XYZ file of C-alpha atoms in Angstrom:
362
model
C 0.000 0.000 0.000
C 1.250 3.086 -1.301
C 0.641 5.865 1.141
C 1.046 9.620 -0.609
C -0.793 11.917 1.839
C -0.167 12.944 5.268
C -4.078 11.311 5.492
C -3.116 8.532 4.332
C -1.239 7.607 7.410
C -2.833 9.413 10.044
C -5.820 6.646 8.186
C -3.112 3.797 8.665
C -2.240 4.211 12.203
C -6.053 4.556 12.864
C -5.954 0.750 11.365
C -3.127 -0.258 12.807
C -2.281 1.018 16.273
C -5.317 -0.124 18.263
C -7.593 2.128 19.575
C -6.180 3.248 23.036
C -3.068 4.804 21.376
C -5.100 6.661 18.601
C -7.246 7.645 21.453
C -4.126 9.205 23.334
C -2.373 10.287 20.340
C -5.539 12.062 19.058
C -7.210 12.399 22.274
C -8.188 16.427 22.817
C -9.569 18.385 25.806
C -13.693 17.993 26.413
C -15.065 18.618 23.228
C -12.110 18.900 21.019
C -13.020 22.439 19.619
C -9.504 23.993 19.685
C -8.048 20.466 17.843
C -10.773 21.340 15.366
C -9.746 25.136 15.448
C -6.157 24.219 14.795
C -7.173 22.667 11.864
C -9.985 24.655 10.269
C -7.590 27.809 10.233
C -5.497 26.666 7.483
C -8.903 26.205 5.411
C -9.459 29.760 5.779
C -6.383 31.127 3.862
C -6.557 31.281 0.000
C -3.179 31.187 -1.933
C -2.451 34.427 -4.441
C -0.316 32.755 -6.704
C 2.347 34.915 -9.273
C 3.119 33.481 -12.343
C 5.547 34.315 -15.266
C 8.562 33.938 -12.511
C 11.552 31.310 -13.327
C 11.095 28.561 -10.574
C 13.509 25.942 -11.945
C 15.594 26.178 -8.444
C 14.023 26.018 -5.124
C 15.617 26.099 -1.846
C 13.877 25.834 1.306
C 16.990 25.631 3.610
C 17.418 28.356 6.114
C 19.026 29.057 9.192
C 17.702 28.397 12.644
C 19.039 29.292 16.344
C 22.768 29.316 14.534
C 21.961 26.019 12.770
C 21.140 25.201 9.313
C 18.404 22.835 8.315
C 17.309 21.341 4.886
C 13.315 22.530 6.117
C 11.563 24.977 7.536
C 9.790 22.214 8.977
C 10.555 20.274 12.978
C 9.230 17.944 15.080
C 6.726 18.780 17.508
C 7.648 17.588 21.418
C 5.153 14.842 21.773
C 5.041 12.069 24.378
C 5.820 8.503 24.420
C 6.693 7.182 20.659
C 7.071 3.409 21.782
C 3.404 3.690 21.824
C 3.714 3.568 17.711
C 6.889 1.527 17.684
C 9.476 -0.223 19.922
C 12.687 1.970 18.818
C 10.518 5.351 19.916
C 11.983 8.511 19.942
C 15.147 6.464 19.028
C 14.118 5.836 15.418
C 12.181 9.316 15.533
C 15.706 10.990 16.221
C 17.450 8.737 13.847
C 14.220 10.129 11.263
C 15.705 14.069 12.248
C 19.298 12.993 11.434
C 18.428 12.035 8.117
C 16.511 14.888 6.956
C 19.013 17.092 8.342
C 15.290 18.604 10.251
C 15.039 20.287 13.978
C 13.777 17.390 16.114
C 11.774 18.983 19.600
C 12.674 15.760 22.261
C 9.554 15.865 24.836
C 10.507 15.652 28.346
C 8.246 13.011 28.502
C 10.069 10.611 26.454
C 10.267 7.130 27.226
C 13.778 7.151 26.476
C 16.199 9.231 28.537
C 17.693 12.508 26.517
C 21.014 10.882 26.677
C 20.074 7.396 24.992
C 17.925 9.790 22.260
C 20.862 11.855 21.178
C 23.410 8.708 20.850
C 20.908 7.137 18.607
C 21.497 10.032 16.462
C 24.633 12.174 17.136
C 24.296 14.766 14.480
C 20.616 15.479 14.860
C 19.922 18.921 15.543
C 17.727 17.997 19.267
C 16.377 20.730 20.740
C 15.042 19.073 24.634
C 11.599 20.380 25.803
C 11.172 21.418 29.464
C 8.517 22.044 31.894
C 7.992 24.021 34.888
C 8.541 21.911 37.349
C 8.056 21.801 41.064
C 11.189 20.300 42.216
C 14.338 22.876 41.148
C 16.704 20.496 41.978
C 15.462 17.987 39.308
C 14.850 20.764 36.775
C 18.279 21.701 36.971
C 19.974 18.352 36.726
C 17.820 17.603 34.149
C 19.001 21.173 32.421
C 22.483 19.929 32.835
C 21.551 16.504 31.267
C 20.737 18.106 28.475
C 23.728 20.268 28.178
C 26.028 16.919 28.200
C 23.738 15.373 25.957
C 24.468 17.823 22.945
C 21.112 19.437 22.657
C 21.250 22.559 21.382
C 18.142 24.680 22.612
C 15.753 24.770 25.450
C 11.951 24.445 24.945
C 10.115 25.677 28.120
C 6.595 24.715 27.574
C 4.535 27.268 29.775
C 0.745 26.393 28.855
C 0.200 23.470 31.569
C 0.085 25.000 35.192
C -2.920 23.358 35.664
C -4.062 19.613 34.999
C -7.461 17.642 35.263
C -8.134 14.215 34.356
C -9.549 13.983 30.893
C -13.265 12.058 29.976
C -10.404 9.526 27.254
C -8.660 8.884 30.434
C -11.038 7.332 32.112
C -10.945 3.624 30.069
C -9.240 0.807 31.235
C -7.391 -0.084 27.858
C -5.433 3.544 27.907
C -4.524 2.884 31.849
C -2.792 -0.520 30.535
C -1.176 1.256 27.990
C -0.091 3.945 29.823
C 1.262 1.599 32.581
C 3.486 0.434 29.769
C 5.094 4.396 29.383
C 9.257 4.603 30.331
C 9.163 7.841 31.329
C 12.911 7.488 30.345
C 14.428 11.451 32.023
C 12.761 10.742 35.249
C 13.398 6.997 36.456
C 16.361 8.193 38.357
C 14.116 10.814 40.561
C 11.910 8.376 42.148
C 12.388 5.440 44.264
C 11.921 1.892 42.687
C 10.021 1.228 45.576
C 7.736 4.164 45.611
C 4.466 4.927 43.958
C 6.469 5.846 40.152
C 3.051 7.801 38.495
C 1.792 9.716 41.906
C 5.761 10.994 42.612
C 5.753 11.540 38.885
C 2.693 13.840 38.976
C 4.231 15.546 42.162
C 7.151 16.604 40.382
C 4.894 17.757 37.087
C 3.945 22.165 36.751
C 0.204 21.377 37.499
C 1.054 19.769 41.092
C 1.685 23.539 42.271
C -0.301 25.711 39.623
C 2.748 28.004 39.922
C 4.731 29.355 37.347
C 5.703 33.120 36.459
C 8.075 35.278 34.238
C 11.233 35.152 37.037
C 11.092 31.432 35.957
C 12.437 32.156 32.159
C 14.998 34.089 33.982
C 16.186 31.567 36.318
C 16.558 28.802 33.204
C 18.403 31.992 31.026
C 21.087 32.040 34.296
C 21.305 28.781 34.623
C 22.361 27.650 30.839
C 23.874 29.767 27.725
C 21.596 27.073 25.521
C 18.759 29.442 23.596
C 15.320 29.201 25.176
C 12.304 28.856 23.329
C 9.103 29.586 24.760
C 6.381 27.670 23.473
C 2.253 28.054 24.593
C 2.053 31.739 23.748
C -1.033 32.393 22.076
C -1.399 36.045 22.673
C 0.529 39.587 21.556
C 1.217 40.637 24.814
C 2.349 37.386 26.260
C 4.876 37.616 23.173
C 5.752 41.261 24.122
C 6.285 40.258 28.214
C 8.536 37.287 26.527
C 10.802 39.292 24.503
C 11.145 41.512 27.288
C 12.406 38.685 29.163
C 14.991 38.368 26.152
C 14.039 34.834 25.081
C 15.248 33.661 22.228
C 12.116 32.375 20.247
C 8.897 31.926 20.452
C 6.549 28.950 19.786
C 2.753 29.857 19.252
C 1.009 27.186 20.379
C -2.245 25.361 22.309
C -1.105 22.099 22.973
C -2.100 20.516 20.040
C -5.629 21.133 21.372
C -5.424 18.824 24.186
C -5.755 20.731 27.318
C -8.294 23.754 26.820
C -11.382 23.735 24.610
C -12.549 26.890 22.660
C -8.832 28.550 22.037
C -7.973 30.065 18.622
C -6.253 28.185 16.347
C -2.809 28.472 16.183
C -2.510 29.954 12.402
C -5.121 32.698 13.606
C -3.250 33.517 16.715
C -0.127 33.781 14.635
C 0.034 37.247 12.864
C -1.024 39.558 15.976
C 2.043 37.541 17.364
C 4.384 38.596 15.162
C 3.222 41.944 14.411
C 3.705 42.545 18.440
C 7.408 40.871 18.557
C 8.710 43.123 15.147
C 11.289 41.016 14.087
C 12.882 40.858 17.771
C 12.908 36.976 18.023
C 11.898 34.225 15.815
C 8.449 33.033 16.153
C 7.622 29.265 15.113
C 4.061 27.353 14.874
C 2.655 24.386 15.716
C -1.059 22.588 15.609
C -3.297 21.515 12.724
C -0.769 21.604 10.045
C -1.560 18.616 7.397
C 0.418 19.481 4.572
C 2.780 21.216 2.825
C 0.026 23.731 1.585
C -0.278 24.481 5.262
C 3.197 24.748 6.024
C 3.493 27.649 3.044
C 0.638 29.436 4.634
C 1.727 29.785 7.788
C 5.429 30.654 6.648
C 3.367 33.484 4.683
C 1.853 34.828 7.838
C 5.094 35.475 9.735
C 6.330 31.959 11.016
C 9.896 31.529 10.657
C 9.192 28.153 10.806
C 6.814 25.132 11.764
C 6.704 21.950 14.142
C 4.420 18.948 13.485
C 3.418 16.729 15.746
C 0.756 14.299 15.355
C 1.854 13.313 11.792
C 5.139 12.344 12.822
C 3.676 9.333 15.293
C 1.727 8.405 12.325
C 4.822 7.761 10.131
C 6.863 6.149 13.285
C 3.734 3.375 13.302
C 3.904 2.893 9.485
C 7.227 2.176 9.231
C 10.112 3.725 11.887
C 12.340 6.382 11.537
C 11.615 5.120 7.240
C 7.678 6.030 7.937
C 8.542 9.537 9.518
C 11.006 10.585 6.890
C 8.129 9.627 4.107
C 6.177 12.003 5.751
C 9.065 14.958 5.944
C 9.357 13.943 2.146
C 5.496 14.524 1.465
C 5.535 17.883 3.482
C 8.787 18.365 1.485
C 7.504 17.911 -2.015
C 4.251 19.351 -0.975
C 5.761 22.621 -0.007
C 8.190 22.488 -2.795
C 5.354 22.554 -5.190
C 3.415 25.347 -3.627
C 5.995 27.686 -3.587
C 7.013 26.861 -7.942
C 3.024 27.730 -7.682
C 3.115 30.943 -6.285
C 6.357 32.008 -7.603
C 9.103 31.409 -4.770
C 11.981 29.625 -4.901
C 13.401 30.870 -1.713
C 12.159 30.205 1.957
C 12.659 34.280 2.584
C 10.636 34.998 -0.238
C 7.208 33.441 1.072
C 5.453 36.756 2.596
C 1.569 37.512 3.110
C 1.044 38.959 -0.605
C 1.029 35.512 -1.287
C -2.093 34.219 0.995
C -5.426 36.529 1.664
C -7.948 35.102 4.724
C -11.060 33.753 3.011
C -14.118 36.554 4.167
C -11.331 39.084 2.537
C -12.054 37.723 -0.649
C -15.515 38.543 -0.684
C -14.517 42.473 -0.223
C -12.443 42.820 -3.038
């Protein structure tokens, strides 16, 4: 089976993961309106293509945090990959390598950072943090991911605050989830101990604390770039360039923890009108394609992560499945920008795109 369309494995691993890992790879918050938000936003862009233009040669390298990559396009932080195949974040790293693409390594991994980055040494990793209630773990885990190569920090700042969701609540995703490594922490909690309740103690949303001095602390504790990712608002952006991060990630979680948010596209441009160039500003949620991907570089996004679609590759066919679907995206976005006349990542801007009711103006 020949599978050509980032649909046409997201339709795979519906048929071949079992239900309780679609359910927690796909699983959103209570009704699943911001997932659906995420995704509708991309629908409501309409491409202004120019024509007449020589697009023989297209490049869509660029420069990122000091690093060069062949794509404008990364890998989401998402949690446990063993749940779509044994090798995990191993063969999802191995994936990033080989496409010379940014690979975000959740905290939540089931494989420590270390093991992750030896799988592939010259992937560009970039380690995800959270917020979390012990300082002393935070920081050995910070240093961790010094020794392990990584080469920015990605301080996720949209979960000070947890509840159980309804998908939870089934017995076949509490034996799957009983089957999670939790790989960075096994070292933190006694063998002996309860593992998942001095897990959750250790976790942002056991305190429902977290604040701007926090940035500051990682920034003096580590010359590694931080990223902040979870803004979805101008003057959350403003506060965090003030804070002199080094990039900014909109994003909502995928849609998984709060219901009726804006998608992440729409959020997007009031976010990079307020930063003006200051810091990058990246994007994640809802993107499908490499349609998508040109949209939202057109609306100010020096870049994009995916997430979902990359667990969707690992369960077709390893580190092979996710690089078929950074080839897809790839050829996808290739395509769109011979379209519209660019043949240069820098060149994508929004005279290229115009939001859907505008149409109806001109």
């Amino acid at each position: 089976m020949e599978l050509t369309t980032i649909k046409d494995f997201e339709q795979y691993a519906l048929d071949h993961l079992g239900s309780a890992a679609n359910i927690y790879y796909a699983a959103p918050a209570v009704s699943g309106t911001t997932y659906n938000e995420n995704i509708t936003a991309y629908q409501n862009y309409k491409f202004r293509p120019r024509y007449l233009r020589d697009v023989r040669h297209v490049c869509t390298e660029l420069d990122v945090q000091g690093h060069k990559t062949s794509l404008p396009i990364g890998f989401s932080p998402t949690a446990h990959h063993i749940f779509a195949h044994p090798l995990g974040e191993k063969a999802s790293a191995s994936s990033a390598e080989a496409e010379n693409v940014i690979m975000i390594v959740s905290l939540m991994s089931d494989f420590p950072m270390e093991d992750i980055a030896k799988a592939a040494p010259n992937a560009t990793l970039w380690q995800q943090f959270y917020i979390l209630a012990d300082e002393e773990v935070m920081l050995d885990l910070l240093r961790r991911a010094e020794q392990a190569g990584v080469k920015a920090i990605v301080l996720t700042v949209d979960q000070c605050s947890w509840r159980q969701q309804t998908w939870y609540d089934n017995d076949d995703i509490k034996k799957l989830l009983s089957k999670a490594k939790h790989g960075n922490f096994q070292k933190y909690i006694a063998k002996d101990s309860d593992f998942i309740t001095q897990f959750m103690n250790l976790m942002p949303w056991s305190t429902n604390y977290a604040s701007w001095d926090q940035i500051t602390w990682f920034q003096s504790q580590t010359k590694l770039p931080i990223i902040v990712k979870g803004i979805m608002t101008a003057e959350d952006a403003v506060l965090a360039v003030e804070r002199k991060v080094d990039g900014i990630l909109v994003s909502n979680h995928g849609g998984r923890h709060m219901d009726d948010l804006q998608g992440t596209l729409d959020a997007l441009p009031a976010i990079v009108k307020a930063v003006d160039g200051k810091v990058d500003v990246y994007v994640d949620g809802g993107i499908r394609s490499g349609q998508d991907v040109f949209k939202a570089l057109a609306l100010g996004a020096k870049m994009v992560f995916v997430g979902r679609p990359i667990l969707w590759g690992l369960a077709y066919d390893g580190a092979k499945g996710v690089s078929q679907v950074m080839d897809i995206l790839k050829s996808e976005l290739k395509y769109t920008m011979q379209l519209t006349g660019c043949t240069n990542i820098s060149e994508i801007t929004d005279d290229y795109v115009i939001r859907t009711e505008s149409i109806s103006k001109l």
